[in-house]
Structure formats: C-alpha cells, structure tokens
Amino acid sequence: MARILIVEDNPMNLDMLSRRLLRAGYQIVSAENGLLGVEAARREQPDLVLMDLSLPEIDGWEATRRIKADPACRHIPIVALTAHALTSDRESALAAGCSDFDTKPVEMARLLTKIKTLLTPR
Amino acid sequence: MSDGDLDVLQRALERERKARRAAEDLLEKKSQELYIANSELRAWSNRLEQLVAERTHEMEVARDQAISASQAKSQFLANMSHELRTPLNAIIGYSEILLEETSDAGHPQYHADLQRIVASGRHLLMLISDILDLSKIEAGQMAVFYEDIDISMMVHEVVETLRPVIEKNRNRIDVQAAPSLGSMRVDITKLRQSIFNLLSNAAKFTENGRITVTAQRAVGQPVDTISFAVQDSGIGIKPEHMRELFVPFKQADASTSRKYGGTGLGLALTARFCRMLGGDISVDSQIGVGSTFTLRLPAQPTDRDPESAHPSLAVAQDGEKDAAQVGTTKSSALDGRSRDREAVLVIDDDPMARDMLSRMLSSEGYEVITADDGEEALRLARDRRPLAITLDVLMPKLDGWAVLAQLQADRDLRDIPVVVVSILSERKKGAALGATAYLQKPVQREQLLGALLTQRTPSIHHVLVVEDDPDCQQLLRRMLEEHGHPSRCAKNGREALSLLAQQIPDLILLDLMMPELDGFSLLDALKADPRWRSIPVIVVTARDLSEDERRRLSQDTEQLLPKGALGRGELLMALRRLSSKRSTGGASNSDVNRRPGKA
C-alpha cells in the first residue's frame, strides 16, 4: 500500500484530496506548511509527495528544494499542485526538483494517472 | 521787414512749433501704445507658452496615470481570478466527491444534478482562466515556454479530450495528422489551447455533420511552417460578423451566446496566442456550408525582430500589436540562444509583490530566490551570491535601507547590484546609499528588466583620474576603490598623457581646469590618437560651462558631473551605466564616446 504525503495549508483542499486518494486505495499523511512538510517527508518516508506551492512558513518550491537536498529523502517523487495554471509555475516547480505538476482543482483521473506512473518502479 | 511781416512770420513759426509739438505728442502716444501692445503681445505669448507647457505636463501625467491604471486593472483581474478559483475549487471538488460517493452507495437519483454542478463549475473555471489569460496578455505578463513536441500526438490528444463534446451533436470527426509530421518547437499549452478552442467551436456550431482536423508541414526558409486546420460543416459565419470574430467579448451576435453559450473569449485568445508564437490565424466560411479556421505557426521560434525585444508602453492602447511583440520578446529570450539561468534575489514582505516580481523575472529566464524579511535576505545574499537583488524598503524588522547599508558594508556583497523597488519616491536616498537603480511601485515588467540589464557587474577595471586638486583626487580615488575599481592619478594633462602611454585605462575621470595641459587640450590629444580615441571620459568639473563648451563636451565625453553634486551615488550610477553599455555590447567604445552626456 503506497503512502502519499499531502502538503497543503487549505483544510478543504486537504480534506478533498485525502478522501479521494483514500478511496483510490492510498494511505495518506499530511502537513500544513512547508517546514512541517519537509519534516514529514524525512520522518514518514512516504512513497510520493503532493506539494501545494503557495504555503506558509516556506513555500512549496523551497520545501521541494530542501527535500531534494536531503540524501535521506531525495528519491521521493514530488508532484507540485497549484491553483495558478501558469506555465511559469510548472517550469519553476520542475526546476525546484518536482517530478510532475498539476493544477487545482485537480482532475482526479489525470492526477491518479500521474501518481501511478511515478509509483511504478522503473 | 516791417513789424507786420515780423508778426506774420512769428505767428507762422508759432503755428509750426505747435504743429510739431502736436506731432511729437502723437508720436509719443503712438509709440507708447505700440509699447503697450508689444508688452501685451509678449505677455500673451508667454502665457501661451506656459499654457502649452501646462497642458503637455497634464497630458504626460494623464498618460502615466492611464498606463498605471491599466496595469493596476490587469493586476487586479489576475488577483481576482485567483481569489475566484479558490472557492470554485471546493465547489467542484466536493461535488465530484459526492458524485463518486453517491454512485458507490447506490443513489443514482442525485447523479444528474451533481453532474450539472460539476459541469457548470468547470465551465466557470474555464471562463475565469480565459479572463486571467487575456488580462495577462494585456498587462504584458504572458510568457512563452518553448519545448519540442510531437505534432501528431498533440493533435490526437486534443481530439480525444473533446471527443465526447463532438459526438454529443452527432458529428463525425476525421483527423489527418500523420506521425511523419515529426516535431516542432512551440509553447504546447498555448498551441493545445488554441486547437482546443477551434475544435470545441466547431463541435458547438455543427450538428449531424463532419469535422476534419488537418495538420500539415510546409517546408520553408528559414523554418518550416506547420498549419492546423479545423474544418466543419456547421452553420457558418455571416460576412459582417467575420471582422469581429477575434475581438474579445464579441460573439457573432447576442443570440449566439444564448443558444450556444461561451464567453466570446476563445477566438480572441487563440488569435493572441498565435501571434505570440510568431504565427497567424485565418478563417474561411460560408453560411450554411461550414467554416474552416487555420493556424499557421513556425516550426521553430524565429528571431524575427530583435528591436522589438522591449515590449513597449503601448500595452494599454494596442493589445493586439503588443501581443505580437511580447511573443517575439519571449521567443528571443528563451530559445536556444537564451542566457544561462542566473539567480535574482527578490526581497519583499508583501507576498503579492514578491510573486509578481518573481514571475516577471522567471519568465525572462532568471532563477528567482525570495526573502520576506531583511534578515533572511542578508542570509540568502551571503549563501547564494545572487546576480542582482530587488529590494523593498518598507518592511518590518529590518527595513530596506538597513539591508542596503549592510550589503554595502560587506566587502563580498557590495558589488551585487541592488534595484530598490518601493512605493516611496526616494530615488536620491537610494542612489546615495549605493542602490544601482530605483523603481517606484507599481513596477512595469520592462522597467524591471531594463534595470537588471544595466546591472551586470562592472566591466571597468582600471580608471585614470586626472585632477590637480589633491583633496578632490583623494575623494574620487576612494569612491572608486570602494567599488572595486583600482585607479591611477595624474595631476595634469601632461602627466595623464605619459600614464596613458604606459597603460590604457577603461575609463578616464577628467577635471577641466588644470595647470600645464588642461582638460580640453587633453581631450583633443585623446581624439587625435587612435589608441585613445575610444576610452570613455567622464568630466568632473566645478566650472560654469559656456554653451559652446557644453556642446563640445557632450560630443567628446560620456558624462558631465558637476563637482558640487558629486556624491558616491552619482559617480556609481555613471560607472554602472557605462559598464552596462560595455557588457551588453550594445555599443562599441567609440559609439559610447560620441554619445551625448546625459545618456
């Protein structure tokens, strides 16, 4: 059973995402800001991280950079999620070390495909 | 002569005298009148000039206000769209969850209603995105990201996304896009959205018909052209409506939106995207027969017109033209010849300002790091040694001035150019504290990029100071040294010439009044020698210059700095301007030399 860490400060978004991912058969851990997100990634060693980009404390880009800089968790794939549907956000998220990018509101089918692809061992 | 004669003569004389006096009086009166008329005329003419000046000023102010109002409007729209998306996100998300959970639990009666909520939510979301896109284009903030894509695959993907919509009206779809078309380099998001818009229009306005999507490659020089045609057998477009097709918010007629829905933004956006990508869009239609929309795009971004690489202030007045210009800008900035990614540190406590500056910068290929307070900023500056810094002034804890002072006090950091970006108008203070540029909020993209371009680390290494006054010489040397420019000094023109024979400096700071050989004579000597002709000269003088001297200096020197106003800021600005000209390579040294003083 794959475990997904959701880093998201908006309680409704967190609630929606976790419920739907639970239904899809994943285990969920969550963190509500960038700093806690980095800690949770280290502590929980999830199989994948869904990272909101605009977060309090440190933003999603910085949190991604810190996770990717840590040898203990740099292997964990990160999917950036943002309400800004801007290509520049995608670029900067990928530059920060995210493996993929999706916009909110999420299209569940598309997000699930991305998650499955990233969780498939290559 | 009798007494009588004498009398007559005397009377005649008297009469003449009177007549002359009268004439003189009249003359006096007339000349006075003339004088008055003249002064009135002068007063009127002065008044007229003053009025013209006032009006010109008013118009300039109005124009500036219009530009910033338009910017503010676009910024507002962009923020607003974001604010609208957040609650919408919850509406769509929760109705989708309900949809999933009710169908699992076996309540099919709710299904249709929930589906309507989801569909309407997604529709609303699309409209908001379109408005956001349009406002970004108009604000000159829409960036283009090029990547290599497989043409055939992209076309098929778009068709698959829309297949349900196409088949809803019982239409048949035919796709002619062979894998042999190969790839193209394009902003896939914009191209996909353009084809999506054309295809969903075709599906909307066609029933029981046929829709054909055709992609073709036309071999050409310097690059191939890829065309995408969407042909339908739908209702067609009346000739009188063709012209307004690409104008935002104008649908063919009001009844169209009632019957078919939509915002009327799709085609307007598609046309703008096309132009940003260096291509165009055309339409061919016949009432009752159908319509064909064709996009033509270069297979590679073309570097068409480097002159237009600065999106002008025309943004507010001419969105159409600007869209094309912005497109060119981005393509030249981000295609193969783009500069390396270089980090700029953005310091601002306001997340919105931070976000906006970051976007402007990252869309130009700069890597952006951000700090929301002064202490974090100083730490990041030490850690990351950014290429340049943008600095807000009003911040809690450590304000911008304090950050600037600490940056300047640090030997390792003082050479990092700092662009102050503030709501305050304290340009002088900024310059005095060592800022290299000062921008007042709201900042326009091109201002920011312009300021950064003049930010390259100075390419001036060696400076020759020619100055007879020892105190002044010391001051100049010290200021130069503080900014890492080693200098040599000569106390008159003759000494300068012998130093020039040993080493050619990157810049000369020149006093005019000196013993032996004065500044003007030294300038003549410099001009006469091909080795020295191209050395830029900044004149530092305490002297009042005649019009003639000014003209001469403006031809032969880079800049005039009056000694009285000589501060670190002014000199530093002059140096930066100079070094930016050199490092951007825009002008050869000799060009620089001939440029008027107040460059």
XYZ file of C-alpha atoms in Angstrom:
721
model
C 0.000 0.000 0.000
C 1.654 3.161 -1.182
C 1.795 6.145 1.167
C 1.284 9.692 -0.029
C 2.260 12.831 1.854
C -0.005 15.804 1.090
C 1.473 19.193 1.954
C -1.439 21.627 1.824
C -2.489 24.542 4.043
C -6.107 24.834 2.904
C -8.159 22.427 5.087
C -10.838 21.913 2.442
C -8.342 21.068 -0.246
C -6.571 18.717 2.130
C -9.837 17.053 3.075
C -10.917 16.596 -0.543
C -7.614 15.257 -1.750
C -7.165 12.830 1.130
C -10.697 11.470 0.865
C -10.373 10.828 -2.817
C -6.936 9.290 -2.549
C -8.094 7.082 0.323
C -10.937 5.904 -1.900
C -8.388 5.188 -4.603
C -6.582 2.963 -2.103
C -3.673 5.053 -0.866
C -2.530 5.754 2.686
C -2.346 9.447 3.494
C -0.117 11.560 5.709
C -0.393 15.324 5.693
C 1.399 18.510 6.672
C 0.018 22.016 6.697
C 3.038 24.120 5.882
C 6.339 23.872 4.056
C 8.514 23.326 7.105
C 6.268 20.592 8.507
C 6.182 19.116 5.018
C 9.954 18.751 4.912
C 9.926 17.214 8.404
C 7.138 14.797 7.482
C 8.991 13.709 4.355
C 12.050 12.873 6.480
C 10.101 11.203 9.264
C 7.404 9.346 7.363
C 9.380 8.421 4.257
C 6.284 8.449 2.020
C 6.320 6.920 -1.453
C 5.232 10.196 -3.028
C 4.594 13.824 -2.059
C 1.804 16.058 -3.331
C 3.073 19.574 -2.731
C 0.991 22.734 -2.807
C 3.187 25.610 -3.958
C 1.860 28.566 -2.024
C 2.370 27.532 1.580
C 3.078 29.367 4.814
C 6.489 29.250 6.536
C 8.406 28.141 3.467
C 6.719 27.851 0.094
C 6.381 24.657 -1.914
C 9.347 25.443 -4.135
C 11.652 25.871 -1.154
C 10.227 22.806 0.601
C 10.853 20.801 -2.575
C 14.416 22.064 -2.786
C 15.051 21.062 0.844
C 13.588 17.592 0.380
C 15.649 17.121 -2.765
C 18.784 18.331 -0.979
C 18.424 15.701 1.749
C 20.005 12.345 0.838
C 17.505 10.604 3.127
C 14.506 11.657 1.068
C 15.700 12.985 -2.270
C 14.478 9.824 -4.020
C 10.813 10.559 -3.164
C 8.949 11.821 -6.222
C 7.139 15.143 -5.697
C 4.103 16.335 -7.654
C 3.518 20.092 -7.419
C -0.058 21.314 -7.154
C -1.093 24.903 -7.627
C -4.156 26.989 -8.290
C -2.148 29.128 -10.705
C -2.491 27.442 -14.055
C 0.649 29.138 -15.253
C 3.308 27.504 -17.328
C 5.919 29.508 -15.451
C 4.821 27.799 -12.251
C 5.244 24.435 -13.880
C 8.705 25.381 -15.083
C 9.802 26.674 -11.715
C 8.324 23.672 -9.929
C 10.222 21.305 -12.192
C 13.339 23.413 -11.729
C 12.967 23.104 -7.951
C 13.047 19.323 -8.307
C 9.421 18.280 -8.712
C 8.853 15.263 -10.931
C 5.495 16.433 -12.193
C 2.993 19.218 -11.923
C -0.781 19.536 -11.823
C -3.242 22.361 -11.401
C -6.027 22.756 -8.897
C -8.868 21.961 -8.938
C -7.416 18.557 -9.647
C -8.801 16.357 -12.325
C -8.752 13.188 -10.308
C -8.340 10.786 -13.226
C -5.370 12.729 -14.553
C -3.746 13.087 -11.147
C -4.192 9.365 -10.441
C -2.502 8.535 -13.746
C 0.436 10.754 -12.811
C 0.686 9.193 -9.369
C 0.552 5.660 -10.779
C 3.246 6.432 -13.335
C 5.537 7.860 -10.677
C 4.960 4.968 -8.304
C 5.731 2.364 -10.952
C 9.328 1.239 -10.407
C 11.460 1.991 -13.446
C 10.984 143.877 -42.928
C 8.040 145.645 -41.333
C 6.676 144.867 -37.927
C 3.665 143.395 -39.622
C 5.820 140.989 -41.593
C 7.658 140.030 -38.461
C 4.369 139.394 -36.783
C 3.196 137.191 -39.595
C 6.404 135.238 -39.512
C 6.290 134.871 -35.795
C 2.762 133.559 -35.954
C 3.707 131.142 -38.667
C 6.627 129.942 -36.582
C 4.388 129.597 -33.579
C 1.914 127.558 -35.628
C 4.650 125.307 -36.862
C 6.007 124.843 -33.387
C 2.556 123.904 -32.194
C 2.090 121.529 -35.084
C 5.446 119.921 -34.357
C 4.631 119.585 -30.688
C 1.338 118.001 -31.611
C 3.119 115.632 -33.970
C 5.654 114.811 -31.279
C 2.878 114.195 -28.786
C 1.124 111.968 -31.259
C 4.361 110.090 -31.922
C 4.942 109.708 -28.232
C 1.400 108.470 -27.753
C 1.687 106.078 -30.664
C 4.984 104.705 -29.514
C 3.575 104.281 -26.046
C 0.610 102.450 -27.495
C 2.972 100.335 -29.515
C 4.985 99.603 -26.426
C 1.883 98.581 -24.526
C 0.645 96.468 -27.412
C 4.061 94.873 -27.607
C 4.201 94.028 -23.935
C 0.699 92.666 -24.099
C 1.697 90.554 -27.034
C 4.735 89.339 -25.144
C 2.589 88.599 -22.116
C 0.163 86.663 -24.278
C 2.889 84.732 -25.925
C 4.406 83.901 -22.540
C 1.033 82.877 -21.280
C 0.525 80.733 -24.338
C 3.850 79.023 -23.833
C 3.023 78.476 -20.206
C -0.350 77.042 -21.149
C 1.223 74.709 -23.664
C 3.740 73.583 -21.068
C 0.985 73.051 -18.527
C -1.141 71.094 -20.968
C 1.819 68.980 -22.028
C 2.564 68.235 -18.419
C -1.073 67.423 -17.698
C -1.124 65.091 -20.669
C 2.048 63.386 -19.529
C 0.591 62.923 -16.086
C -2.652 61.630 -17.576
C -0.774 59.231 -19.800
C 1.284 57.908 -16.886
C -1.858 57.547 -14.837
C -3.594 55.714 -17.665
C -0.690 53.321 -18.012
C -0.534 52.560 -14.324
C -4.317 52.344 -14.094
C -4.327 49.796 -16.871
C -1.575 47.875 -15.124
C -3.445 48.055 -11.858
C -6.574 46.807 -13.596
C -4.779 43.831 -15.058
C -3.123 43.084 -11.749
C -6.490 43.317 -10.052
C -8.021 40.929 -12.575
C -5.187 38.497 -12.102
C -5.588 38.569 -8.310
C -9.326 38.416 -8.568
C -9.195 35.370 -10.797
C -7.055 33.658 -8.218
C -9.481 34.572 -5.454
C -12.367 33.219 -7.525
C -10.631 29.954 -8.221
C -10.145 29.061 -4.587
C -13.838 28.680 -3.592
C -14.602 27.238 -7.003
C -12.009 24.619 -6.331
C -14.006 23.487 -3.303
C -17.320 23.521 -5.172
C -16.011 21.347 -7.986
C -14.042 19.082 -5.693
C -16.838 18.371 -3.231
C -19.457 17.821 -5.911
C -17.101 15.327 -7.550
C -16.636 13.571 -4.214
C -20.400 13.465 -3.736
C -20.764 12.099 -7.224
C -18.307 9.291 -6.503
C -19.689 8.504 -3.067
C -23.372 8.548 -4.054
C -22.789 6.295 -7.024
C -20.877 3.864 -4.762
C -23.673 3.947 -2.204
C -26.282 3.496 -4.910
C -28.160 6.798 -5.110
C -28.422 7.245 -8.872
C -31.166 9.862 -8.476
C -28.574 12.506 -7.452
C -26.255 11.699 -10.280
C -27.586 14.035 -12.988
C -27.824 17.049 -10.678
C -24.356 16.569 -9.291
C -23.028 16.199 -12.786
C -24.625 19.541 -13.705
C -22.925 21.213 -10.749
C -19.563 19.777 -11.760
C -20.008 20.739 -15.416
C -21.070 24.294 -14.555
C -18.217 24.630 -12.096
C -15.720 23.503 -14.705
C -17.250 25.873 -17.242
C -16.946 28.782 -14.819
C -13.385 27.786 -14.132
C -12.596 27.885 -17.837
C -14.054 31.371 -18.182
C -12.000 32.606 -15.277
C -8.855 31.126 -16.791
C -9.606 32.813 -20.110
C -10.087 36.177 -18.425
C -6.880 35.682 -16.480
C -5.022 34.866 -19.696
C -6.387 37.883 -21.533
C -5.562 40.241 -18.700
C -2.075 38.826 -18.524
C -1.560 39.347 -22.229
C -2.761 42.924 -21.931
C -0.514 43.561 -18.954
C 2.407 42.223 -20.996
C 2.962 39.470 -18.460
C 2.207 36.425 -20.545
C 5.290 34.327 -21.015
C 6.009 31.780 -23.730
C 7.723 28.494 -22.938
C 9.101 26.552 -25.840
C 9.551 22.815 -25.893
C 9.803 20.123 -28.549
C 6.548 18.325 -29.141
C 5.304 15.541 -31.376
C 2.759 17.200 -33.668
C 0.623 14.170 -34.448
C 0.440 13.089 -30.836
C -0.602 16.536 -29.612
C -3.398 16.791 -32.214
C -4.761 13.351 -31.339
C -4.688 14.173 -27.630
C -6.771 17.314 -28.119
C -9.253 15.416 -30.292
C -9.594 12.680 -27.675
C -10.258 15.249 -24.925
C -13.054 16.745 -26.979
C -14.497 13.561 -28.459
C -17.493 13.480 -26.051
C -18.389 17.086 -26.957
C -18.023 16.370 -30.683
C -20.166 13.246 -30.539
C -22.826 14.890 -28.411
C -24.085 16.745 -31.502
C -23.819 13.516 -33.538
C -20.835 14.766 -35.516
C -18.199 12.606 -37.182
C -14.577 13.527 -36.607
C -11.777 12.928 -39.058
C -8.144 13.510 -38.077
C -5.375 13.886 -40.624
C -2.179 14.185 -38.658
C 0.374 11.525 -39.535
C 3.288 10.669 -37.224
C 5.545 11.532 -40.171
C 4.850 15.233 -39.489
C 7.566 14.965 -36.877
C 8.092 17.527 -34.171
C 8.019 21.264 -33.672
C 9.296 23.636 -31.005
C 6.411 25.550 -29.530
C 4.610 26.503 -26.317
C 2.461 23.408 -26.085
C -0.007 24.852 -23.569
C -0.886 27.732 -25.877
C -0.994 25.643 -29.033
C -3.106 22.950 -27.387
C -5.496 25.559 -26.034
C -5.761 27.212 -29.463
C -6.657 23.973 -31.239
C -8.958 23.073 -28.353
C -10.821 26.365 -28.789
C -11.207 25.928 -32.559
C -12.327 22.346 -32.225
C -14.827 22.999 -29.444
C -16.297 25.855 -31.519
C -16.622 23.518 -34.479
C -18.353 20.937 -32.291
C -20.665 23.568 -30.823
C -21.823 25.042 -34.152
C -22.183 21.777 -36.066
C -24.903 19.143 -35.765
C -25.082 15.832 -37.627
C -22.082 16.982 -39.575
C -18.456 16.298 -40.189
C -15.438 17.900 -38.540
C -11.972 17.491 -40.003
C -8.712 18.364 -38.267
C -5.722 18.528 -40.596
C -2.089 19.174 -39.692
C 0.431 19.862 -42.434
C 4.060 20.831 -42.797
C 5.176 23.295 -45.462
C 8.928 23.240 -45.973
C 10.326 26.752 -45.909
C 13.180 29.107 -45.137
C 14.390 29.843 -42.536
C 11.975 27.443 -40.870
C 9.099 25.194 -41.894
C 5.538 26.284 -41.304
C 3.125 23.963 -39.546
C -0.553 24.534 -40.249
C -3.511 23.231 -38.288
C -6.892 23.457 -39.991
C -10.211 22.760 -38.299
C -12.993 22.385 -40.849
C -16.656 21.917 -40.014
C -19.912 21.545 -41.937
C -21.755 23.748 -39.456
C -23.887 26.873 -39.614
C -21.126 29.131 -40.974
C -20.405 32.777 -40.198
C -22.035 35.807 -41.803
C -19.524 38.035 -43.652
C -20.445 41.035 -41.479
C -19.528 39.073 -38.378
C -16.166 37.856 -39.640
C -14.342 41.018 -38.658
C -15.338 40.857 -35.013
C -14.536 37.189 -34.576
C -11.244 37.836 -32.819
C -12.359 40.769 -30.691
C -12.776 39.856 -27.012
C -16.341 39.559 -25.699
C -17.885 39.846 -29.178
C -19.768 36.834 -30.331
C -21.306 36.742 -33.780
C -24.497 38.110 -32.248
C -26.183 38.180 -28.889
C -28.491 35.286 -29.717
C -25.411 33.131 -30.301
C -24.401 33.227 -26.676
C -27.918 32.403 -25.574
C -28.109 29.399 -27.838
C -24.535 28.148 -27.814
C -23.008 29.537 -24.638
C -19.385 30.552 -24.296
C -17.770 33.837 -23.441
C -16.597 35.045 -26.787
C -13.076 34.910 -25.416
C -11.905 31.703 -27.055
C -11.121 33.074 -30.508
C -9.701 36.333 -29.152
C -7.296 34.335 -27.010
C -6.479 31.925 -29.810
C -5.547 34.807 -32.117
C -3.348 36.382 -29.457
C -1.622 33.111 -28.624
C -0.956 32.583 -32.318
C 0.708 35.928 -32.658
C 2.756 35.359 -29.528
C 4.019 32.170 -31.137
C 5.016 34.063 -34.281
C 2.152 32.786 -36.413
C -1.294 33.805 -37.566
C -4.858 32.597 -37.836
C -7.264 32.830 -40.758
C -10.875 31.920 -41.350
C -12.893 30.922 -44.342
C -16.624 30.481 -44.034
C -19.867 30.219 -45.934
C -23.312 30.424 -44.394
C -24.950 27.009 -44.243
C -21.883 25.237 -45.650
C -19.347 25.483 -42.862
C -16.207 27.180 -41.595
C -12.502 26.474 -41.721
C -10.115 28.032 -39.210
C -6.420 27.676 -39.976
C -3.454 28.303 -37.662
C -0.032 28.728 -39.215
C 2.971 28.587 -36.917
C 6.724 28.458 -37.416
C 8.143 25.006 -36.621
C 10.879 26.716 -34.609
C 10.729 30.048 -32.830
C 12.120 32.653 -35.172
C 14.179 35.571 -34.001
C 12.281 37.965 -36.168
C 12.895 41.414 -34.891
C 15.325 41.924 -32.064
C 14.448 45.631 -31.999
C 11.019 44.860 -30.697
C 12.531 42.902 -27.857
C 11.276 45.541 -25.461
C 7.542 45.374 -25.101
C 6.590 48.996 -25.315
C 4.244 51.058 -23.252
C 1.713 50.553 -25.998
C 0.284 47.696 -23.932
C -2.666 49.721 -22.819
C -3.505 51.193 -26.172
C -2.894 48.383 -28.550
C -3.303 44.957 -27.113
C -3.162 43.265 -30.488
C 0.146 44.669 -31.561
C 1.586 44.147 -28.171
C 0.674 40.519 -28.066
C 2.769 40.026 -31.163
C 5.633 41.993 -29.690
C 5.625 40.163 -26.436
C 5.691 36.956 -28.394
C 8.828 37.942 -30.198
C 10.426 39.043 -26.990
C 9.885 35.801 -25.285
C 10.908 33.698 -28.171
C 14.186 35.503 -28.480
C 14.727 35.371 -24.750
C 14.009 31.723 -24.331
C 15.062 29.909 -27.445
C 18.440 28.300 -27.863
C 20.418 31.493 -27.550
C 18.965 32.359 -24.175
C 21.263 33.330 -21.360
C 22.084 30.932 -18.568
C 19.809 30.808 -15.643
C 21.027 33.355 -13.173
C 19.583 33.940 -9.746
C 17.992 37.190 -8.697
C 17.128 37.682 -5.037
C 13.712 39.277 -4.566
C 13.236 40.887 -1.138
C 9.712 41.993 -0.268
C 7.450 41.342 2.693
C 4.310 41.512 0.553
C 3.686 38.067 -0.941
C 1.823 39.546 -3.890
C 4.648 41.883 -4.829
C 7.105 39.036 -4.369
C 5.061 36.820 -6.588
C 4.711 39.436 -9.308
C 8.413 40.305 -9.364
C 9.325 36.619 -9.351
C 7.119 35.930 -12.319
C 8.445 38.845 -14.311
C 11.944 37.580 -13.660
C 11.425 33.880 -14.129
C 9.592 34.481 -17.370
C 12.819 36.063 -18.596
C 14.830 33.032 -17.627
C 16.251 34.283 -14.366
C 16.250 31.907 -11.456
C 14.480 33.639 -8.581
C 15.069 33.305 -4.864
C 12.841 35.203 -2.474
C 13.064 36.581 1.037
C 10.255 38.158 3.019
C 12.331 39.986 5.584
C 15.662 41.752 5.774
C 17.499 39.203 7.899
C 16.523 36.277 5.721
C 17.551 38.403 2.737
C 21.046 39.048 4.066
C 21.476 35.378 4.858
C 20.385 34.374 1.354
C 22.587 37.031 -0.214
C 25.618 35.596 1.629
C 24.686 31.985 0.845
C 23.703 32.341 -2.757
C 25.601 35.379 -4.064
C 22.806 36.346 -6.461
C 23.393 38.099 -9.734
C 21.257 41.008 -8.568
C 18.856 41.967 -5.804
C 15.478 43.683 -5.877
C 14.809 45.352 -2.555
C 11.617 46.629 -0.993
C 12.033 49.494 1.507
C 9.078 49.296 3.873
C 9.483 46.007 5.700
C 9.008 45.015 9.309
C 12.086 44.395 11.480
C 14.976 45.306 9.191
C 13.873 47.810 6.548
C 15.257 48.101 3.029
C 17.621 50.975 3.804
C 19.188 48.970 6.606
C 19.544 45.950 4.308
C 21.127 48.142 1.652
C 23.560 49.607 4.164
C 24.569 46.143 5.376
C 25.009 44.899 1.830
C 27.214 47.874 1.044
C 29.217 47.391 4.219
C 30.037 43.799 3.312
C 33.099 43.539 1.099
C 31.774 40.365 -0.514
C 28.300 41.662 -1.204
C 28.735 45.303 -2.114
C 29.280 44.536 -5.769
C 25.912 42.835 -6.129
C 23.724 45.368 -7.901
C 20.628 46.348 -5.941
C 17.424 47.578 -7.571
C 15.268 49.292 -4.978
C 11.580 48.653 -5.682
C 9.445 50.750 -3.413
C 6.239 52.631 -3.089
C 8.283 55.589 -1.795
C 9.824 58.123 -4.123
C 13.245 58.389 -2.539
C 15.403 57.943 -5.565
C 18.150 60.227 -4.181
C 18.375 58.334 -0.944
C 18.580 55.066 -2.838
C 21.406 56.294 -5.030
C 23.230 57.793 -2.071
C 23.108 54.507 -0.194
C 24.511 52.666 -3.162
C 21.442 51.310 -4.939
C 22.065 50.893 -8.619
C 18.542 51.612 -9.742
C 15.369 52.850 -8.170
C 11.919 51.804 -9.321
C 8.691 53.038 -7.871
C 5.772 50.629 -7.468
C 3.790 49.610 -9.394
C 6.692 48.346 -11.412
C 6.393 47.573 -15.059
C 7.975 44.498 -16.411
C 10.158 46.320 -18.900
C 11.394 48.774 -16.277
C 12.486 45.936 -14.072
C 14.195 44.061 -16.869
C 15.810 47.274 -18.079
C 17.135 47.971 -14.607
C 18.537 44.451 -14.388
C 20.235 44.683 -17.742
C 22.155 47.683 -16.506
C 23.097 45.590 -13.517
C 25.824 43.461 -14.944
C 28.928 43.516 -12.816
C 31.099 46.372 -13.877
C 33.484 45.670 -16.681
C 35.520 48.686 -15.723
C 38.729 47.583 -14.117
C 41.203 50.352 -14.388
C 40.388 54.048 -14.067
C 42.624 57.048 -14.691
C 41.815 60.095 -12.534
C 43.128 63.380 -13.936
C 42.707 66.054 -11.291
C 45.032 68.696 -9.862
C 43.306 69.283 -6.539
C 44.724 66.716 -4.087
C 41.583 66.573 -1.919
C 39.320 66.005 -4.850
C 41.736 63.437 -6.246
C 41.659 61.556 -2.941
C 37.869 61.615 -2.818
C 37.490 60.223 -6.321
C 40.093 57.524 -5.720
C 38.436 56.464 -2.521
C 34.991 56.251 -4.090
C 36.367 54.214 -6.958
C 38.243 51.877 -4.656
C 35.186 51.278 -2.527
C 33.542 49.835 -5.574
C 36.453 47.772 -6.620
C 37.836 49.977 -9.362
C 41.564 50.483 -8.922
C 42.744 53.852 -10.184
C 45.861 55.796 -11.055
C 46.108 59.556 -10.730
C 47.601 62.314 -12.804
C 47.642 65.918 -11.613
C 47.546 67.486 -15.055
C 47.052 66.680 -18.713
C 50.733 66.179 -19.392
C 51.117 63.608 -16.616
C 47.979 61.924 -17.890
C 49.485 61.551 -21.352
C 52.582 59.836 -20.005
C 50.436 57.445 -17.934
C 48.288 56.752 -20.979
C 51.380 55.788 -22.913
C 52.100 53.076 -20.320
C 48.613 51.677 -19.863
C 45.238 52.217 -21.488
C 42.562 52.664 -18.811
C 38.934 51.550 -19.129
C 37.750 54.995 -18.117
C 39.089 58.495 -17.530
C 37.679 60.839 -14.889
C 38.737 64.279 -16.016
C 38.889 67.669 -14.353
C 38.852 70.577 -16.788
C 40.902 73.287 -15.102
C 44.439 72.102 -14.562
C 47.906 73.606 -14.895
C 50.187 72.768 -17.844
C 47.743 70.897 -20.068
C 44.058 71.464 -19.288
C 41.113 69.130 -19.772
C 40.076 70.423 -23.166
C 43.581 70.031 -24.551
C 43.793 66.534 -23.136
C 40.507 65.669 -24.849
C 41.992 66.923 -28.117
C 45.058 64.767 -27.610
C 42.850 61.744 -26.870
C 40.849 62.295 -30.004
C 43.957 62.584 -32.126
C 45.320 59.195 -31.110
C 43.575 56.057 -32.397
C 44.683 54.094 -29.314
C 42.970 56.523 -27.001
C 40.046 57.668 -29.042
C 37.668 55.074 -27.673
C 38.365 55.497 -23.960
C 35.199 56.779 -22.290
C 35.649 60.022 -20.405
C 33.577 61.370 -17.555
C 34.188 65.045 -16.905
C 34.144 66.145 -13.280
C 34.172 69.910 -13.061
C 33.422 72.776 -10.718
C 33.391 75.224 -13.573
C 30.451 77.020 -15.152
C 30.487 75.992 -18.762
C 29.550 78.078 -21.777
C 27.027 76.719 -24.241
C 29.852 76.046 -26.671
C 31.918 74.147 -24.165
C 28.927 72.078 -23.172
C 28.240 71.109 -26.737
C 31.838 70.161 -27.242
C 31.963 68.069 -24.111
C 28.752 66.308 -24.904
C 30.314 65.140 -28.150
C 33.622 64.049 -26.763
C 32.734 62.696 -23.362
C 30.440 60.252 -21.720
C 29.023 62.368 -18.950
C 29.404 65.632 -17.081
C 29.396 65.519 -13.309
C 29.378 68.860 -11.534
C 31.747 68.714 -8.567
C 29.273 70.341 -6.214
C 26.784 67.491 -6.639
C 29.359 64.765 -6.689
C 28.258 62.003 -4.378
C 29.024 58.327 -4.295
C 25.638 57.703 -5.811
C 26.135 59.854 -8.871
C 29.563 58.521 -9.647
C 28.464 54.976 -9.072
C 25.460 55.428 -11.339
C 27.687 56.847 -14.048
C 30.020 53.878 -13.752
C 27.200 51.377 -13.837
C 25.652 52.981 -16.860
C 28.951 52.823 -18.582
C 29.739 49.267 -17.658
C 26.281 48.118 -18.648
C 26.738 49.635 -22.067
C 30.007 47.835 -22.432
C 28.869 44.475 -21.172
C 25.619 44.384 -23.085
C 27.806 45.001 -26.101
C 25.170 47.324 -27.482
C 27.704 49.926 -28.362
C 31.346 49.818 -29.211
C 33.522 52.070 -27.167
C 33.721 54.657 -29.843
C 29.956 54.772 -30.016
C 29.807 55.218 -26.312
C 32.262 58.022 -26.609
C 30.216 60.014 -29.006
C 27.023 59.654 -27.136
C 25.656 62.796 -25.515
C 26.411 63.319 -21.868
C 23.129 62.562 -20.246
C 22.826 59.061 -21.645
